[in-house]
Amino acid sequence: MRITLHIGSFTVTIMIKKLIYICAVMVGSLSGLSSCSLDIPPSDQYSDPDAIVDISTARSLLSSVYSLYPHYEYELSILGDDFCPTSIVGKDMSLKNLYAWQDNSITTLAESLWGEYYNTIASCNALLERVDNITLENASEEKDKAAIISEAKALKALCYFNLLRLFAPAYDKNPQADGIVLKDELGLAFPKRSSIETCTTTIRTLLTEAAAVENNPDKNGWLSQTAVYYLLAELELYAGQYGQAVTYAEKVLEKATDDMFTENGYGRLWETASCKERIFAFYTSKSFYAGIQFDATNGDYFALNPAITYGDDDIRQAYNVYPFEMDGESRNLMGKYNKWNKESKSIQYINVMRYAGAYFIAAEAYSRQTGQEGKAIEKMNEYLEACQATPMEDDLTGTDLIEAIHKEKQKEFAGEGVLYFDLKRLHSGGLSRLSQWGDREDTKIKVDDYRWCFPIPRSEYKYNENITQNEGWPLNR
């Protein structure tokens, strides 16, 4: 018996037996959340030789793996410098405590992130282990198989990269410090954490192998070759390989066109249709970013950081800022997904990579190379002028230039969960925790605060005696 599934923007017809297998992978992965997250069920759960036998079932399983990827963009934005509390943040103490970097709040978030990322990785491994069973009908299916393998490796690399940035120190602090656990196959194992350098090399290898495949899907919800180059650029920036970061970022920007940086082009990033302005976005059929709003009348728990301002002609302002009256004044709340929710419009894509990001990666990488600061400003102004924003001063150098780039990046990516990673990587100054409406600084998270490295969850180390805990966090087996 055959049935038709609609998975995101992908429609596929599969046999019932194969559907049962796909569901078993997802349930088996999710079951790891109740115990050691690396205790993935033994490989005999996936031993059915008829489980993945053609391109259709392989692509179906890959679709389910994409759907497992965790989305905590809102929570990471709360931890970063994207927002300030509003007058109603006290109505949700869990959010207020997270903004204040309370240990218990970060510990709870760490449990979820660790488990969900590793469950996504486990499903990537399941697919990669079974993909050789595919029977190919023609040369076109050979290309399809290569694309599926490429995307699975890229998705696995993305999960590893985020885990590394969350649970390990910044790369330049000590590349030999403990990173994360590398898990490349199904089955029970209790490995140690690999060094940050080893983890970075593993991620680089996965991405390099993925980039070797020419893969240009029509829809935003699949990891394309361009998306892999973007990830490589971001990885090399993280690892301090600035020349390589420039090379990959420029490779991405070769695909950009002028019409992407118009008001209509920018607006399409937040609409439901697939569009060329995005490099990669996760498809979603669920509500997204609804948690920032208390209710339609009273407004949101957080507003934009008052340091985030736009010129009157800046095309991004209409989409990034949502004016809303709270406490008798017009406040600048976050736009983007929040704007779409407030206007009762559906959200189908969660943006993860877009061409603006490649400009910022290239600009920072240039700024860190001797004699290339002028090129950094030129690259940054190329984008700002396209957005009708105020260009950077042409005499910026050194730390001032890097801080200016981050300030512009803050305007671009507020609320998207990426700025936290930059703050940790740059560690150039403390992180301000602002008072209501951002009127003053209540406290500051220092650059050497132990909480920048999330705690290894108890659900992990109570089963794995080889796991070490991050400095400052308790190890209670």
Short mmCIF file of C-alpha atoms in Angstrom, two decimals:
data_model
loop_
_atom_site.label_atom_id
_atom_site.label_comp_id
_atom_site.label_asym_id
_atom_site.label_seq_id
_atom_site.Cartn_x
_atom_site.Cartn_y
_atom_site.Cartn_z
CA MET A 1 0.00 0.00 0.00
CA ARG A 2 1.25 3.48 -0.85
CA ILE A 3 0.40 6.82 0.71
CA THR A 4 1.36 10.39 -0.15
CA LEU A 5 3.18 12.55 2.41
CA HIS A 6 3.55 16.33 2.31
CA ILE A 7 6.73 17.10 4.24
CA GLY A 8 7.38 20.81 4.23
CA SER A 9 7.56 21.85 0.61
CA PHE A 10 8.37 18.29 -0.48
CA THR A 11 5.74 15.76 -1.62
CA VAL A 12 6.57 12.10 -1.79
CA THR A 13 4.77 8.77 -2.15
CA ILE A 14 6.17 5.90 -0.12
CA MET A 15 5.33 2.36 0.95
CA ILE A 16 3.73 1.90 4.39
CA LYS A 17 6.63 -0.34 5.50
CA LYS A 18 9.09 2.41 4.68
CA LEU A 19 6.99 5.03 6.45
CA ILE A 20 7.06 2.87 9.58
CA TYR A 21 10.84 2.84 9.36
CA ILE A 22 11.03 6.62 9.06
CA CYS A 23 8.78 7.03 12.09
CA ALA A 24 10.91 4.52 14.01
CA VAL A 25 14.02 6.60 13.36
CA MET A 26 12.33 9.75 14.62
CA VAL A 27 10.83 8.05 17.71
CA GLY A 28 14.10 6.27 18.44
CA SER A 29 15.98 9.54 18.21
CA LEU A 30 13.56 11.42 20.43
CA SER A 31 13.62 8.65 23.03
CA GLY A 32 17.23 9.58 23.76
CA LEU A 33 15.98 12.69 25.51
CA SER A 34 14.92 10.63 28.52
CA SER A 35 18.37 9.15 29.05
CA CYS A 36 21.93 9.71 27.94
CA SER A 37 21.47 11.67 24.70
CA LEU A 38 24.22 9.71 22.97
CA ASP A 39 22.70 6.35 23.94
CA ILE A 40 21.08 6.01 20.54
CA PRO A 41 19.23 2.68 20.11
CA PRO A 42 21.41 -0.10 18.70
CA SER A 43 21.88 -0.24 14.96
CA ASP A 44 19.67 -3.35 14.64
CA GLN A 45 16.72 -0.98 14.95
CA TYR A 46 17.68 0.23 11.49
CA SER A 47 18.68 -3.15 10.04
CA ASP A 48 15.60 -3.63 7.84
CA PRO A 49 17.15 -4.03 4.36
CA ASP A 50 13.99 -2.54 2.84
CA ALA A 51 14.17 0.60 4.96
CA ILE A 52 15.97 2.88 2.52
CA VAL A 53 16.12 1.37 -0.93
CA ASP A 54 15.43 4.26 -3.29
CA ILE A 55 15.81 8.01 -3.65
CA SER A 56 12.25 8.66 -2.54
CA THR A 57 12.61 7.00 0.86
CA ALA A 58 16.06 8.49 1.41
CA ARG A 59 14.76 11.99 0.72
CA SER A 60 11.77 11.32 2.99
CA LEU A 61 14.04 10.37 5.87
CA LEU A 62 16.19 13.42 5.22
CA SER A 63 13.05 15.57 5.43
CA SER A 64 12.30 14.11 8.85
CA VAL A 65 15.87 14.82 9.96
CA TYR A 66 15.53 18.48 8.96
CA SER A 67 12.37 18.63 11.07
CA LEU A 68 14.29 17.43 14.16
CA TYR A 69 16.69 20.40 14.12
CA PRO A 70 16.11 22.52 17.26
CA HIS A 71 15.06 26.15 17.05
CA TYR A 72 16.05 28.33 19.99
CA GLU A 73 16.69 31.55 18.10
CA TYR A 74 14.48 33.47 20.53
CA GLU A 75 16.24 32.16 23.65
CA LEU A 76 19.71 32.88 22.24
CA SER A 77 18.56 36.39 21.32
CA ILE A 78 17.45 36.91 24.93
CA LEU A 79 20.92 35.85 26.11
CA GLY A 80 22.63 38.18 23.62
CA ASP A 81 22.46 41.94 23.08
CA ASP A 82 19.39 41.93 20.84
CA PHE A 83 16.76 43.00 23.39
CA CYS A 84 15.92 44.96 26.49
CA PRO A 85 13.16 43.98 28.96
CA THR A 86 9.79 45.71 28.78
CA SER A 87 7.50 46.61 31.66
CA ILE A 88 5.76 43.22 31.49
CA VAL A 89 8.77 40.89 31.47
CA GLY A 90 8.00 40.02 35.10
CA LYS A 91 4.86 38.22 33.94
CA ASP A 92 7.14 35.41 32.74
CA MET A 93 9.86 34.86 35.29
CA SER A 94 11.52 32.13 33.22
CA LEU A 95 12.24 34.66 30.47
CA LYS A 96 13.31 37.31 32.98
CA ASN A 97 15.69 34.84 34.62
CA LEU A 98 17.12 33.77 31.28
CA TYR A 99 17.81 37.41 30.39
CA ALA A 100 19.56 37.75 33.76
CA TRP A 101 21.73 34.69 32.95
CA GLN A 102 20.46 32.76 35.96
CA ASP A 103 22.31 29.45 36.27
CA ASN A 104 19.14 27.36 36.47
CA SER A 105 17.71 28.94 33.33
CA ILE A 106 20.87 28.34 31.31
CA THR A 107 21.07 24.78 32.65
CA THR A 108 17.52 24.04 31.50
CA LEU A 109 18.20 25.50 28.06
CA ALA A 110 21.45 23.53 27.80
CA GLU A 111 19.63 20.25 28.48
CA SER A 112 17.25 20.88 25.60
CA LEU A 113 19.87 22.07 23.14
CA TRP A 114 22.30 19.21 23.83
CA GLY A 115 19.67 16.51 23.52
CA GLU A 116 17.94 17.88 20.44
CA TYR A 117 21.12 18.60 18.49
CA TYR A 118 22.49 15.12 19.21
CA ASN A 119 19.22 13.52 18.21
CA THR A 120 19.42 15.32 14.88
CA ILE A 121 23.01 14.11 14.48
CA ALA A 122 21.93 10.54 15.28
CA SER A 123 19.33 10.64 12.53
CA CYS A 124 21.92 12.03 10.10
CA ASN A 125 24.12 9.06 11.00
CA ALA A 126 21.21 6.66 10.46
CA LEU A 127 20.67 8.02 6.98
CA LEU A 128 24.35 8.06 6.05
CA GLU A 129 24.78 4.46 7.21
CA ARG A 130 21.84 3.20 5.14
CA VAL A 131 22.23 5.32 2.01
CA ASP A 132 24.47 2.78 0.25
CA ASN A 133 21.46 0.45 0.08
CA ILE A 134 19.81 2.70 -2.50
CA THR A 135 19.17 1.12 -5.88
CA LEU A 136 19.70 3.70 -8.61
CA GLU A 137 17.63 3.71 -11.78
CA ASN A 138 19.54 6.28 -13.84
CA ALA A 139 22.25 8.95 -13.84
CA SER A 140 19.83 11.55 -12.51
CA GLU A 141 19.27 9.47 -9.40
CA GLU A 142 23.05 9.27 -8.91
CA LYS A 143 23.05 13.07 -8.62
CA ASP A 144 20.07 12.91 -6.26
CA LYS A 145 21.88 10.45 -4.01
CA ALA A 146 24.98 12.63 -3.92
CA ALA A 147 22.83 15.63 -2.98
CA ILE A 148 21.17 13.69 -0.13
CA ILE A 149 24.56 12.64 1.26
CA SER A 150 25.86 16.20 0.93
CA GLU A 151 22.88 17.67 2.78
CA ALA A 152 23.05 15.09 5.57
CA LYS A 153 26.74 15.86 6.13
CA ALA A 154 26.09 19.61 6.06
CA LEU A 155 23.21 19.34 8.53
CA LYS A 156 25.34 17.19 10.84
CA ALA A 157 28.17 19.74 10.58
CA LEU A 158 25.77 22.58 11.42
CA CYS A 159 24.63 20.73 14.56
CA TYR A 160 28.23 20.04 15.62
CA PHE A 161 29.19 23.67 14.99
CA ASN A 162 26.38 25.06 17.13
CA LEU A 163 27.10 22.59 19.92
CA LEU A 164 30.77 23.56 19.83
CA ARG A 165 30.00 27.27 20.02
CA LEU A 166 27.60 26.74 22.91
CA PHE A 167 29.40 24.17 25.07
CA ALA A 168 33.09 25.01 24.55
CA PRO A 169 35.23 28.13 25.04
CA ALA A 170 35.92 30.45 22.12
CA TYR A 171 38.44 28.91 19.70
CA ASP A 172 41.16 31.48 20.33
CA LYS A 173 41.04 30.92 24.10
CA ASN A 174 42.57 27.46 23.81
CA PRO A 175 42.03 25.20 20.75
CA GLN A 176 43.12 22.18 22.83
CA ALA A 177 40.43 22.68 25.45
CA ASP A 178 37.53 20.23 25.63
CA GLY A 179 35.04 20.70 22.84
CA ILE A 180 32.10 18.38 22.28
CA VAL A 181 31.47 14.68 21.75
CA LEU A 182 31.89 13.51 18.16
CA LYS A 183 29.48 10.72 17.31
CA ASP A 184 29.82 9.25 13.82
CA GLU A 185 27.85 6.03 14.00
CA LEU A 186 24.82 4.46 15.64
CA GLY A 187 25.17 2.30 18.72
CA LEU A 188 26.02 2.76 22.37
CA ALA A 189 29.31 4.48 23.13
CA PHE A 190 30.77 6.60 25.92
CA PRO A 191 33.39 8.78 24.23
CA LYS A 192 35.33 11.65 25.68
CA ARG A 193 34.94 15.22 24.49
CA SER A 194 37.31 15.91 21.60
CA SER A 195 39.44 19.05 21.60
CA ILE A 196 38.03 22.22 20.05
CA GLU A 197 40.62 21.94 17.30
CA THR A 198 39.69 18.32 16.52
CA CYS A 199 35.99 19.21 16.47
CA THR A 200 36.67 22.10 14.11
CA THR A 201 38.68 19.83 11.80
CA THR A 202 35.85 17.27 11.79
CA ILE A 203 33.28 19.95 10.92
CA ARG A 204 35.57 21.30 8.20
CA THR A 205 35.95 17.80 6.70
CA LEU A 206 32.19 17.22 6.66
CA LEU A 207 31.60 20.57 4.98
CA THR A 208 34.42 20.16 2.46
CA GLU A 209 33.00 16.80 1.42
CA ALA A 210 29.52 18.30 1.19
CA ALA A 211 30.78 21.26 -0.87
CA ALA A 212 32.27 18.92 -3.47
CA VAL A 213 28.73 18.12 -4.64
CA GLU A 214 27.07 20.54 -7.04
CA ASN A 215 23.69 20.82 -5.40
CA ASN A 216 21.35 23.69 -6.26
CA PRO A 217 17.83 22.85 -5.04
CA ASP A 218 14.89 25.01 -6.09
CA LYS A 219 13.57 25.49 -2.56
CA ASN A 220 15.11 27.27 0.44
CA GLY A 221 14.52 24.33 2.78
CA TRP A 222 17.42 22.18 1.51
CA LEU A 223 21.11 22.82 2.22
CA SER A 224 22.59 23.84 -1.12
CA GLN A 225 26.23 24.00 -2.19
CA THR A 226 26.08 27.77 -1.61
CA ALA A 227 24.82 27.16 1.93
CA VAL A 228 27.77 24.84 2.56
CA TYR A 229 30.21 27.53 1.38
CA TYR A 230 28.48 29.94 3.78
CA LEU A 231 29.01 27.51 6.65
CA LEU A 232 32.65 27.07 5.68
CA ALA A 233 33.11 30.86 5.70
CA GLU A 234 31.55 31.08 9.16
CA LEU A 235 33.62 28.16 10.45
CA GLU A 236 36.90 29.69 9.23
CA LEU A 237 36.02 33.04 10.79
CA TYR A 238 35.38 31.20 14.07
CA ALA A 239 38.73 29.38 13.78
CA GLY A 240 40.68 32.53 12.91
CA GLN A 241 41.48 31.40 9.36
CA TYR A 242 40.61 34.78 7.90
CA GLY A 243 41.98 34.28 4.40
CA GLN A 244 39.87 31.14 3.98
CA ALA A 245 36.84 32.91 5.46
CA VAL A 246 37.17 35.63 2.82
CA THR A 247 37.52 33.06 0.03
CA TYR A 248 34.35 31.21 0.98
CA ALA A 249 32.35 34.37 1.74
CA GLU A 250 33.26 35.86 -1.64
CA LYS A 251 32.26 32.57 -3.28
CA VAL A 252 28.82 32.98 -1.72
CA LEU A 253 28.55 36.62 -2.78
CA GLU A 254 29.18 35.66 -6.39
CA LYS A 255 25.61 34.36 -6.34
CA ALA A 256 24.13 37.61 -5.01
CA THR A 257 22.27 40.02 -7.33
CA ASP A 258 21.41 43.69 -6.91
CA ASP A 259 17.66 43.13 -6.72
CA MET A 260 18.14 41.17 -3.48
CA PHE A 261 18.98 44.39 -1.68
CA THR A 262 15.91 46.42 -2.52
CA GLU A 263 12.89 47.02 -0.28
CA ASN A 264 10.94 44.32 -2.12
CA GLY A 265 13.90 41.95 -1.99
CA TYR A 266 14.37 42.45 1.74
CA GLY A 267 10.66 42.01 2.35
CA ARG A 268 10.62 38.65 0.62
CA LEU A 269 12.93 37.28 3.32
CA TRP A 270 10.02 37.35 5.77
CA GLU A 271 7.29 36.12 3.46
CA THR A 272 6.04 32.55 3.04
CA ALA A 273 7.29 31.83 -0.46
CA SER A 274 10.70 30.38 -1.25
CA CYS A 275 12.92 33.15 -2.62
CA LYS A 276 16.41 33.69 -3.97
CA GLU A 277 17.20 36.27 -1.24
CA ARG A 278 17.60 33.39 1.21
CA ILE A 279 20.54 31.01 1.05
CA PHE A 280 19.00 28.53 3.46
CA ALA A 281 15.99 28.49 5.77
CA PHE A 282 14.25 25.74 7.70
CA TYR A 283 10.70 25.08 6.59
CA THR A 284 8.17 25.16 9.42
CA SER A 285 4.47 24.44 9.66
CA LYS A 286 4.37 25.48 13.33
CA SER A 287 4.14 28.86 15.01
CA PHE A 288 7.47 30.58 15.41
CA TYR A 289 8.57 33.39 17.73
CA ALA A 290 5.11 33.62 19.27
CA GLY A 291 6.67 33.41 22.75
CA ILE A 292 7.91 37.00 22.70
CA GLN A 293 4.35 38.37 22.86
CA PHE A 294 2.44 38.51 26.14
CA ASP A 295 -0.79 39.29 24.32
CA ALA A 296 -2.09 41.39 21.43
CA THR A 297 -3.18 44.25 23.70
CA ASN A 298 -0.33 44.58 26.19
CA GLY A 299 2.59 43.83 23.89
CA ASP A 300 5.86 41.90 24.25
CA TYR A 301 8.18 40.76 27.03
CA PHE A 302 11.17 42.28 25.20
CA ALA A 303 11.76 45.27 22.95
CA LEU A 304 14.69 45.96 20.66
CA ASN A 305 17.87 47.09 22.35
CA PRO A 306 17.69 50.92 22.15
CA ALA A 307 21.19 50.88 20.63
CA ILE A 308 19.60 49.44 17.48
CA THR A 309 18.48 52.35 15.33
CA TYR A 310 18.00 52.83 11.61
CA GLY A 311 18.10 55.83 9.30
CA ASP A 312 14.81 57.05 7.85
CA ASP A 313 15.67 55.70 4.40
CA ASP A 314 17.03 52.34 5.58
CA ILE A 315 14.95 49.69 3.80
CA ARG A 316 15.37 47.28 6.75
CA GLN A 317 13.53 49.45 9.26
CA ALA A 318 10.05 48.61 7.97
CA TYR A 319 10.64 44.90 8.59
CA ASN A 320 12.99 44.90 11.57
CA VAL A 321 11.09 47.34 13.80
CA TYR A 322 7.48 47.08 14.93
CA PRO A 323 6.22 50.30 16.61
CA PHE A 324 3.77 49.48 19.40
CA GLU A 325 2.36 51.55 22.26
CA MET A 326 3.34 50.30 25.69
CA ASP A 327 3.39 52.27 28.94
CA GLY A 328 1.88 55.23 27.13
CA GLU A 329 4.68 55.55 24.58
CA SER A 330 5.48 54.17 21.15
CA ARG A 331 8.11 51.46 21.61
CA ASN A 332 10.32 49.74 19.10
CA LEU A 333 9.47 46.08 19.35
CA MET A 334 11.10 43.45 17.15
CA GLY A 335 9.67 43.13 13.66
CA LYS A 336 10.51 40.18 11.37
CA TYR A 337 8.63 37.07 12.57
CA ASN A 338 7.03 39.03 15.40
CA LYS A 339 5.61 41.53 12.90
CA TRP A 340 4.15 38.69 10.82
CA ASN A 341 2.58 37.09 13.90
CA LYS A 342 1.02 40.37 15.01
CA GLU A 343 -0.44 40.91 11.55
CA SER A 344 -1.81 37.34 11.53
CA LYS A 345 0.35 36.26 8.61
CA SER A 346 1.78 32.77 8.42
CA ILE A 347 5.49 31.98 8.76
CA GLN A 348 6.85 29.11 6.69
CA TYR A 349 10.60 29.71 6.69
CA ILE A 350 13.07 30.31 9.53
CA ASN A 351 15.99 32.17 7.99
CA VAL A 352 19.39 30.69 8.87
CA MET A 353 21.67 31.93 6.09
CA ARG A 354 21.22 34.93 3.85
CA TYR A 355 23.49 37.00 1.67
CA ALA A 356 23.78 39.83 4.19
CA GLY A 357 25.60 37.41 6.49
CA ALA A 358 28.25 36.72 3.86
CA TYR A 359 28.95 40.46 3.63
CA PHE A 360 29.53 40.65 7.38
CA ILE A 361 31.74 37.56 7.43
CA ALA A 362 33.85 38.92 4.57
CA ALA A 363 34.08 42.39 6.12
CA GLU A 364 35.28 41.12 9.51
CA ALA A 365 37.70 38.66 7.92
CA TYR A 366 39.21 41.43 5.77
CA SER A 367 39.47 43.73 8.81
CA ARG A 368 41.67 41.18 10.59
CA GLN A 369 44.19 40.87 7.77
CA THR A 370 47.15 43.21 7.46
CA GLY A 371 46.53 45.97 4.94
CA GLN A 372 42.94 44.88 4.22
CA GLU A 373 40.99 47.24 6.49
CA GLY A 374 40.07 49.46 3.54
CA LYS A 375 38.69 46.39 1.79
CA ALA A 376 36.62 45.59 4.89
CA ILE A 377 35.04 49.05 4.88
CA GLU A 378 34.45 48.84 1.14
CA LYS A 379 32.71 45.49 1.51
CA MET A 380 30.59 46.72 4.41
CA ASN A 381 29.59 49.92 2.62
CA GLU A 382 28.67 47.99 -0.51
CA TYR A 383 25.92 46.34 1.50
CA LEU A 384 24.92 49.35 3.62
CA GLU A 385 24.56 51.59 0.57
CA ALA A 386 22.41 48.96 -1.14
CA CYS A 387 20.14 49.07 1.94
CA GLN A 388 20.16 52.89 1.86
CA ALA A 389 21.79 52.88 5.28
CA THR A 390 24.45 55.27 6.54
CA PRO A 391 27.87 54.06 5.31
CA MET A 392 30.80 53.47 7.64
CA GLU A 393 33.49 56.08 8.14
CA ASP A 394 36.46 55.32 5.92
CA ASP A 395 39.13 55.92 8.57
CA LEU A 396 38.12 53.15 10.99
CA THR A 397 40.88 50.71 11.98
CA GLY A 398 41.61 47.92 14.44
CA THR A 399 39.20 47.29 17.29
CA ASP A 400 37.07 50.31 16.34
CA LEU A 401 36.45 48.81 12.91
CA ILE A 402 35.52 45.39 14.29
CA GLU A 403 33.15 46.98 16.81
CA ALA A 404 31.55 49.04 14.04
CA ILE A 405 31.00 45.90 11.97
CA HIS A 406 29.36 44.16 14.93
CA LYS A 407 27.13 47.19 15.57
CA GLU A 408 25.87 47.03 11.99
CA LYS A 409 25.47 43.27 12.28
CA GLN A 410 23.38 43.82 15.40
CA LYS A 411 21.00 45.97 13.36
CA GLU A 412 20.83 43.32 10.65
CA PHE A 413 20.35 40.15 12.71
CA ALA A 414 18.59 41.24 15.91
CA GLY A 415 16.24 38.50 17.07
CA GLU A 416 17.67 35.82 14.78
CA GLY A 417 19.82 34.07 17.38
CA VAL A 418 23.20 34.69 15.75
CA LEU A 419 24.57 37.65 17.71
CA TYR A 420 25.14 35.59 20.87
CA PHE A 421 27.71 33.48 18.99
CA ASP A 422 29.54 36.62 17.84
CA LEU A 423 29.64 38.10 21.34
CA LYS A 424 31.20 34.93 22.69
CA ARG A 425 33.69 34.69 19.83
CA LEU A 426 34.72 38.36 19.96
CA HIS A 427 34.86 38.60 23.80
CA SER A 428 35.88 42.23 23.37
CA GLY A 429 33.79 43.66 26.20
CA GLY A 430 31.20 42.76 28.79
CA LEU A 431 27.57 42.08 27.89
CA SER A 432 25.18 44.63 29.37
CA ARG A 433 22.01 43.46 31.07
CA LEU A 434 19.68 46.40 30.69
CA SER A 435 16.92 47.76 32.88
CA GLN A 436 13.32 48.16 31.72
CA TRP A 437 13.26 49.75 28.25
CA GLY A 438 17.06 49.84 28.28
CA ASP A 439 17.22 53.09 30.26
CA ARG A 440 20.37 52.00 32.09
CA GLU A 441 22.74 49.10 32.60
CA ASP A 442 21.72 46.98 35.58
CA THR A 443 24.70 44.66 35.48
CA LYS A 444 27.32 43.31 33.09
CA ILE A 445 28.29 39.77 32.17
CA LYS A 446 32.09 39.76 32.07
CA VAL A 447 33.98 38.26 29.12
CA ASP A 448 35.49 35.57 31.37
CA ASP A 449 32.19 34.59 33.01
CA TYR A 450 31.92 30.79 33.20
CA ARG A 451 28.33 30.89 31.91
CA TRP A 452 29.50 31.68 28.36
CA CYS A 453 30.16 27.92 28.18
CA PHE A 454 26.89 26.10 28.72
CA PRO A 455 26.96 23.23 31.23
CA ILE A 456 27.18 19.66 30.01
CA PRO A 457 23.73 18.28 30.91
CA ARG A 458 23.40 15.89 33.83
CA SER A 459 21.46 13.53 31.55
CA GLU A 460 24.74 13.10 29.68
CA TYR A 461 27.45 12.87 32.31
CA LYS A 462 25.52 10.67 34.74
CA TYR A 463 25.76 7.87 32.16
CA ASN A 464 29.12 8.67 30.60
CA GLU A 465 32.00 8.67 33.07
CA ASN A 466 34.36 9.94 30.37
CA ILE A 467 32.55 13.28 30.08
CA THR A 468 34.09 16.34 31.74
CA GLN A 469 32.04 19.28 33.00
CA ASN A 470 32.74 22.87 32.03
CA GLU A 471 34.49 25.09 34.55
CA GLY A 472 32.20 26.72 37.08
CA TRP A 473 29.34 24.25 36.70
CA PRO A 474 28.67 21.41 39.20
CA LEU A 475 29.25 17.76 38.33
CA ASN A 476 26.61 15.88 40.32
CA ARG A 477 26.52 12.28 39.13
#
